[in-house]
């Protein structure tokens, strides 16, 4: 590991970053069963060039544990409420362990029934959803995932936080290639982007949020005290509401407002539900025509100079697997202090 010449960043290989994060998690009392999943999610964000979902999130992870909001020794319980249904009670731990507990059965049921659903309950969520849908799409299954979180986002036309950033992710398998994946918040920006702008003293683009009086603002601190906004007005707001319903009441878990109330001002990671669907496309057709159609569609997009979602992440991944990553030196020192 070495600092760059301007000492603004720390260069680390992915293995060094992995060891660094794992050590801090273990020193803060996270069980050995949870450390690998949490670590890989943090490393994946940094590896794929998404700093807002990378090692920076370790601050929130450790803070949530220190506040006593996370069950550091969670033991997920898997049940089968239906022929094509899987439920995992996360026991108040991080969602990564719950997902790993339920994933094999979800894949098995999707192949047996054609479509299957996995509900994760009572889990802490702190990162992106693309690791989940990418893992399922890598099994040659179509994947959809969604989760709500704390109430940070006002509905279109409103002024009070009600929705979470409520991300929605999709994965499509591509033979011999990385899956097609998109993962986006239904808010105008991700919560992590808001926090990184606040920490860096940078303004946000117009349309990202309002202050506590409901006035438009580009100041991330004022937005944090007021409310974020959905993307695309009523369209993003409707998608946020859909996620709220499917990842909350449908699977017997919290709404974003309820999650925030349970947090009681602590500022810990949201606790709640996640819904994941897996679909076996071969059950609809036993010919490769659908895969050919999809590839033709992808080529028509890139052929006119447009970029497929996830392309940039995969390019960054190839580079970082060889070259490693650069972490802001100030962030590295802050993170290193968590393990002291």
Coordinates of C-alpha atoms in Angstrom, one line a residue:
X1 CA 0.0 0.0 0.0
X2 CA 1.4 3.5 -0.8
X3 CA 0.3 7.1 -1.0
X4 CA 0.2 8.9 -4.3
X5 CA 2.7 11.7 -4.8
X6 CA 0.3 14.4 -3.9
X7 CA -0.7 12.5 -0.7
X8 CA -4.4 13.2 -1.5
X9 CA -5.2 9.5 -1.9
X10 CA -4.1 6.1 -0.7
X11 CA -3.5 3.4 -3.3
X12 CA -4.7 -0.1 -2.3
X13 CA -5.1 -3.4 -4.0
X14 CA -8.5 -5.0 -3.7
X15 CA -7.1 -7.6 -1.4
X16 CA -5.6 -4.9 0.8
X17 CA -8.9 -3.1 0.9
X18 CA -10.7 -6.3 1.7
X19 CA -8.3 -7.1 4.6
X20 CA -8.6 -3.5 5.8
X21 CA -12.4 -3.5 5.9
X22 CA -12.6 -7.0 7.4
X23 CA -10.2 -6.1 10.2
X24 CA -12.2 -3.0 11.2
X25 CA -15.4 -5.0 11.2
X26 CA -14.0 -7.7 13.3
X27 CA -12.4 -5.3 15.8
X28 CA -15.8 -3.7 16.2
X29 CA -17.4 -7.0 17.1
X30 CA -19.2 -8.1 13.9
X31 CA -19.5 -11.9 13.8
X32 CA -17.3 -13.9 11.5
X33 CA -20.4 -15.1 9.7
X34 CA -21.4 -11.5 8.7
X35 CA -17.9 -10.1 7.9
X36 CA -17.4 -11.6 4.5
X37 CA -20.7 -10.5 3.0
X38 CA -20.5 -6.9 4.3
X39 CA -16.8 -6.7 3.3
X40 CA -17.5 -7.9 -0.3
X41 CA -20.3 -5.3 -0.7
X42 CA -18.0 -2.5 0.4
X43 CA -15.2 -3.7 -1.8
X44 CA -17.6 -4.2 -4.8
X45 CA -18.7 -0.5 -4.7
X46 CA -15.1 0.7 -4.7
X47 CA -14.0 -1.8 -7.3
X48 CA -16.7 -0.8 -9.6
X49 CA -15.9 3.0 -9.4
X50 CA -19.0 3.8 -7.2
X51 CA -17.4 5.7 -4.3
X52 CA -20.8 6.6 -2.8
X53 CA -21.5 2.9 -2.3
X54 CA -17.9 1.8 -1.6
X55 CA -15.6 1.8 1.5
X56 CA -17.1 5.2 2.6
X57 CA -20.1 3.2 3.7
X58 CA -18.0 1.5 6.4
X59 CA -18.5 4.6 8.5
X60 CA -22.3 4.0 8.6
X61 CA -21.8 0.3 9.1
X62 CA -19.6 0.7 12.2
X63 CA -21.6 3.6 13.5
X64 CA -24.8 1.5 13.3
X65 CA -23.1 -1.2 15.3
X66 CA -21.7 1.2 17.9
X67 CA -25.2 2.6 18.4
X68 CA -26.5 -0.8 19.2
X69 CA -28.9 -0.8 16.3
X70 CA -27.3 -4.0 14.6
X71 CA -27.4 -7.5 15.9
X72 CA -23.6 -8.3 15.5
X73 CA -24.3 -12.0 16.0
X74 CA -27.4 -12.3 13.9
X75 CA -28.5 -15.8 12.8
X76 CA -30.9 -15.6 9.9
X77 CA -33.9 -18.1 9.8
X78 CA -35.1 -19.4 6.5
X79 CA -38.7 -20.5 6.0
X80 CA -40.9 -21.5 3.0
X81 CA -44.3 -19.8 3.1
X82 CA -45.2 -21.1 -0.3
X83 CA -44.2 -23.3 -3.2
X84 CA -42.3 -20.5 -4.9
X85 CA -41.7 -18.3 -1.9
X86 CA -38.7 -17.9 0.5
X87 CA -38.6 -15.8 3.6
X88 CA -35.5 -15.0 5.6
X89 CA -35.8 -13.4 9.0
X90 CA -32.5 -11.5 9.2
X91 CA -32.5 -11.3 13.0
X92 CA -31.6 -7.6 13.0
X93 CA -28.2 -8.2 11.2
X94 CA -27.0 -7.0 7.9
X95 CA -28.9 -8.0 4.7
X96 CA -25.9 -9.6 3.1
X97 CA -26.0 -12.7 5.4
X98 CA -29.7 -13.0 5.1
X99 CA -29.5 -12.9 1.3
X100 CA -26.8 -15.6 1.3
X101 CA -29.0 -17.7 3.5
X102 CA -32.0 -17.5 1.1
X103 CA -30.3 -17.3 -2.3
X104 CA -29.8 -21.1 -2.9
X105 CA -33.4 -21.8 -2.2
X106 CA -34.6 -18.8 -4.3
X107 CA -32.6 -20.1 -7.3
X108 CA -33.8 -23.7 -6.8
X109 CA -37.5 -22.6 -6.6
X110 CA -37.1 -20.3 -9.6
X111 CA -35.8 -23.2 -11.7
X112 CA -38.5 -25.5 -10.4
X113 CA -41.5 -23.1 -10.7
X114 CA -40.3 -20.6 -13.3
X115 CA -40.6 -17.7 -11.0
X116 CA -39.8 -17.3 -7.2
X117 CA -39.7 -14.5 -4.7
X118 CA -37.4 -14.0 -1.7
X119 CA -38.5 -11.7 1.2
X120 CA -35.7 -10.5 3.5
X121 CA -37.1 -9.2 6.8
X122 CA -35.6 -7.4 9.8
X123 CA -32.3 -6.6 8.0
X124 CA -30.0 -3.6 8.0
X125 CA -29.4 -2.1 4.6
X126 CA -26.5 0.2 3.8
X127 CA -25.5 -0.3 0.1
X128 CA -26.5 -0.8 -3.5
X129 CA -28.7 -3.7 -4.7
X130 CA -26.6 -4.6 -7.8
X131 CA -24.6 -7.3 -6.0
X132 CA -27.9 -9.2 -5.4
X133 CA -29.3 -9.0 -8.9
X134 CA -25.9 -9.6 -10.5
X135 CA -25.4 -12.8 -8.4
X136 CA -28.8 -14.1 -9.5
X137 CA -28.4 -13.1 -13.2
X138 CA -25.1 -14.9 -13.2
X139 CA -27.2 -18.1 -12.5
X140 CA -28.9 -17.4 -15.9
X141 CA -32.0 -16.0 -14.2
X142 CA -33.7 -12.6 -14.6
X143 CA -33.6 -10.7 -11.3
X144 CA -35.5 -7.8 -9.8
X145 CA -34.7 -6.4 -6.3
X146 CA -36.1 -3.5 -4.3
X147 CA -35.9 -2.1 -0.7
X148 CA -37.1 0.9 1.2
X149 CA -35.1 2.7 3.9
X150 CA -35.4 5.7 6.1
X151 CA -37.9 8.4 5.2
X152 CA -35.6 11.0 3.5
X153 CA -37.7 11.8 0.4
X154 CA -40.8 13.9 0.0
X155 CA -43.5 12.7 -2.5
X156 CA -43.9 14.8 -5.6
X157 CA -45.8 17.9 -4.6
X158 CA -45.2 17.4 -0.9
X159 CA -42.7 19.0 1.5
X160 CA -42.2 16.3 4.2
X161 CA -40.0 13.2 4.1
X162 CA -42.1 10.1 3.6
X163 CA -40.3 7.7 1.2
X164 CA -36.9 6.2 1.4
X165 CA -34.5 6.6 -1.6
X166 CA -36.2 3.2 -2.4
X167 CA -33.8 1.7 -5.0
X168 CA -34.9 -0.7 -7.7
X169 CA -32.5 -3.0 -9.4
X170 CA -32.7 -5.4 -12.4
X171 CA -30.4 -8.1 -13.8
X172 CA -30.6 -9.8 -17.2
X173 CA -28.2 -12.8 -18.0
X174 CA -26.1 -12.5 -21.1
X175 CA -24.4 -15.7 -22.4
X176 CA -20.6 -15.4 -22.2
X177 CA -20.8 -11.8 -20.9
X178 CA -21.3 -9.9 -17.7
X179 CA -25.1 -9.6 -17.0
X180 CA -27.0 -6.4 -17.9
X181 CA -27.7 -4.7 -14.7
X182 CA -29.2 -1.4 -13.6
X183 CA -29.7 -0.2 -10.0
X184 CA -31.0 3.3 -9.3
X185 CA -32.6 5.2 -6.4
X186 CA -36.1 6.5 -7.0
X187 CA -34.8 9.8 -5.5
X188 CA -33.1 12.4 -7.7
X189 CA -29.7 11.3 -6.2
X190 CA -28.6 8.5 -3.9
X191 CA -28.3 9.3 -0.2
X192 CA -24.6 8.5 -0.4
X193 CA -24.1 11.2 -3.1
X194 CA -25.8 13.7 -0.8
X195 CA -23.5 12.8 2.1
X196 CA -20.3 12.9 -0.1
X197 CA -21.3 16.4 -1.4
X198 CA -22.0 17.5 2.2
X199 CA -18.6 16.2 3.4
X200 CA -16.9 17.8 0.5
X201 CA -18.6 21.2 0.8
X202 CA -20.0 20.9 -2.7
X203 CA -23.4 22.0 -4.0
X204 CA -25.8 19.6 -5.7
X205 CA -27.6 20.2 -9.0
X206 CA -31.1 21.9 -8.8
X207 CA -34.0 19.5 -8.3
X208 CA -32.4 17.2 -5.7
X209 CA -34.1 18.5 -2.6
X210 CA -35.8 21.2 -0.5
X211 CA -35.0 22.8 2.8
X212 CA -37.0 22.4 6.0
X213 CA -39.4 25.2 4.8
X214 CA -40.1 23.4 1.5
X215 CA -37.9 25.8 -0.6
X216 CA -35.7 24.4 -3.4
X217 CA -32.0 24.3 -2.5
X218 CA -28.7 22.9 -3.8
X219 CA -27.1 22.9 -0.3
X220 CA -26.7 19.3 0.8
X221 CA -26.8 20.2 4.5
X222 CA -30.1 22.1 4.0
X223 CA -31.5 19.1 2.0
X224 CA -30.5 16.7 4.8
X225 CA -32.4 18.9 7.2
X226 CA -35.3 19.2 4.8
X227 CA -36.1 16.5 2.2
X228 CA -34.7 14.9 -0.9
X229 CA -36.9 14.8 -4.0
X230 CA -37.9 11.9 -6.3
X231 CA -36.5 11.9 -9.8
X232 CA -38.9 12.7 -12.6
X233 CA -41.6 14.3 -10.4
X234 CA -44.7 12.1 -10.1
X235 CA -43.1 9.2 -12.1
X236 CA -40.3 8.7 -9.6
X237 CA -42.7 9.3 -6.8
X238 CA -45.0 6.6 -8.0
X239 CA -42.1 4.1 -8.3
X240 CA -41.0 5.0 -4.8
X241 CA -44.5 4.3 -3.5
X242 CA -44.5 1.0 -5.4
X243 CA -41.2 0.0 -3.7
X244 CA -42.5 1.2 -0.4
X245 CA -45.5 -1.1 -0.7
X246 CA -43.7 -4.2 -2.1
X247 CA -40.7 -4.1 0.2
X248 CA -42.8 -3.1 3.3
X249 CA -46.5 -4.0 3.8
X250 CA -46.5 -6.8 1.2
X251 CA -43.8 -8.8 3.0
X252 CA -44.8 -7.7 6.5
X253 CA -42.0 -5.2 7.1
X254 CA -41.6 -1.5 7.9
X255 CA -42.3 1.5 5.8
X256 CA -39.6 4.1 5.5
X257 CA -41.4 6.3 8.0
X258 CA -41.6 3.5 10.5
X259 CA -38.0 2.7 10.0
X260 CA -37.0 6.3 10.7
X261 CA -39.2 6.4 13.8
X262 CA -37.6 3.2 15.1
X263 CA -34.2 4.8 14.5
X264 CA -35.2 7.6 16.9
X265 CA -32.7 10.1 15.7
X266 CA -29.7 7.8 16.0
X267 CA -28.7 8.0 12.4
X268 CA -28.1 4.3 12.0
X269 CA -28.5 2.2 8.9
X270 CA -32.2 1.5 8.0
X271 CA -33.8 -1.7 9.2
X272 CA -36.5 -3.2 7.1
X273 CA -37.4 -5.4 4.2
X274 CA -36.2 -6.3 0.8
X275 CA -38.1 -8.2 -2.0
X276 CA -36.1 -10.1 -4.6
X277 CA -37.7 -11.9 -7.6
X278 CA -36.0 -14.5 -9.8
X279 CA -37.4 -15.6 -13.2
X280 CA -36.3 -18.5 -15.3
X281 CA -36.8 -17.3 -18.9
X282 CA -36.3 -20.8 -20.3
X283 CA -39.6 -21.8 -18.8
X284 CA -41.4 -19.4 -21.2
X285 CA -39.5 -20.6 -24.3
X286 CA -37.2 -23.5 -24.9
X287 CA -35.5 -21.7 -27.8
X288 CA -32.6 -19.3 -27.7
X289 CA -34.6 -16.7 -29.6
X290 CA -35.3 -14.5 -26.6
X291 CA -31.6 -14.3 -25.8
X292 CA -30.8 -13.4 -29.4
X293 CA -33.6 -10.7 -29.4
X294 CA -32.1 -9.2 -26.2
X295 CA -28.6 -9.1 -27.6
X296 CA -29.9 -7.5 -30.8
X297 CA -31.6 -4.9 -28.7
X298 CA -28.4 -4.2 -26.7
X299 CA -26.4 -3.8 -29.9
X300 CA -29.0 -1.4 -31.3
X301 CA -28.4 0.8 -28.2
X302 CA -24.6 0.8 -28.2
X303 CA -24.5 0.9 -32.0
X304 CA -25.9 4.4 -32.0
X305 CA -23.3 5.6 -29.4
X306 CA -25.4 5.1 -26.3
X307 CA -24.1 3.3 -23.2
X308 CA -25.8 0.4 -21.5
X309 CA -26.3 0.8 -17.8
X310 CA -23.6 -1.2 -15.9
X311 CA -21.0 -0.8 -18.8
X312 CA -19.1 1.9 -16.9
X313 CA -19.0 -0.3 -13.7
X314 CA -17.6 -3.3 -15.6
X315 CA -14.9 -1.1 -17.2
X316 CA -14.0 0.2 -13.8
X317 CA -14.0 -3.3 -12.4
X318 CA -11.5 -4.6 -15.0
X319 CA -9.2 -1.7 -14.3
X320 CA -9.3 -2.0 -10.5
X321 CA -8.8 -5.7 -10.5
X322 CA -5.4 -5.0 -12.1
X323 CA -4.5 -1.6 -10.8
X324 CA -6.3 -1.4 -7.4
X325 CA -8.2 1.6 -6.2
X326 CA -7.4 5.0 -4.7
X327 CA -9.1 6.0 -1.4
X328 CA -9.1 9.7 -0.3
X329 CA -6.4 9.9 2.4
X330 CA -8.7 11.8 4.8
X331 CA -11.3 9.0 4.5
X332 CA -8.7 6.3 4.9
X333 CA -7.5 7.9 8.2
X334 CA -11.0 8.3 9.4
X335 CA -11.7 4.6 8.7
X336 CA -8.5 3.4 10.2
X337 CA -9.4 5.2 13.4
X338 CA -12.5 3.0 13.7
X339 CA -10.3 0.0 14.4
X340 CA -8.2 1.6 17.1

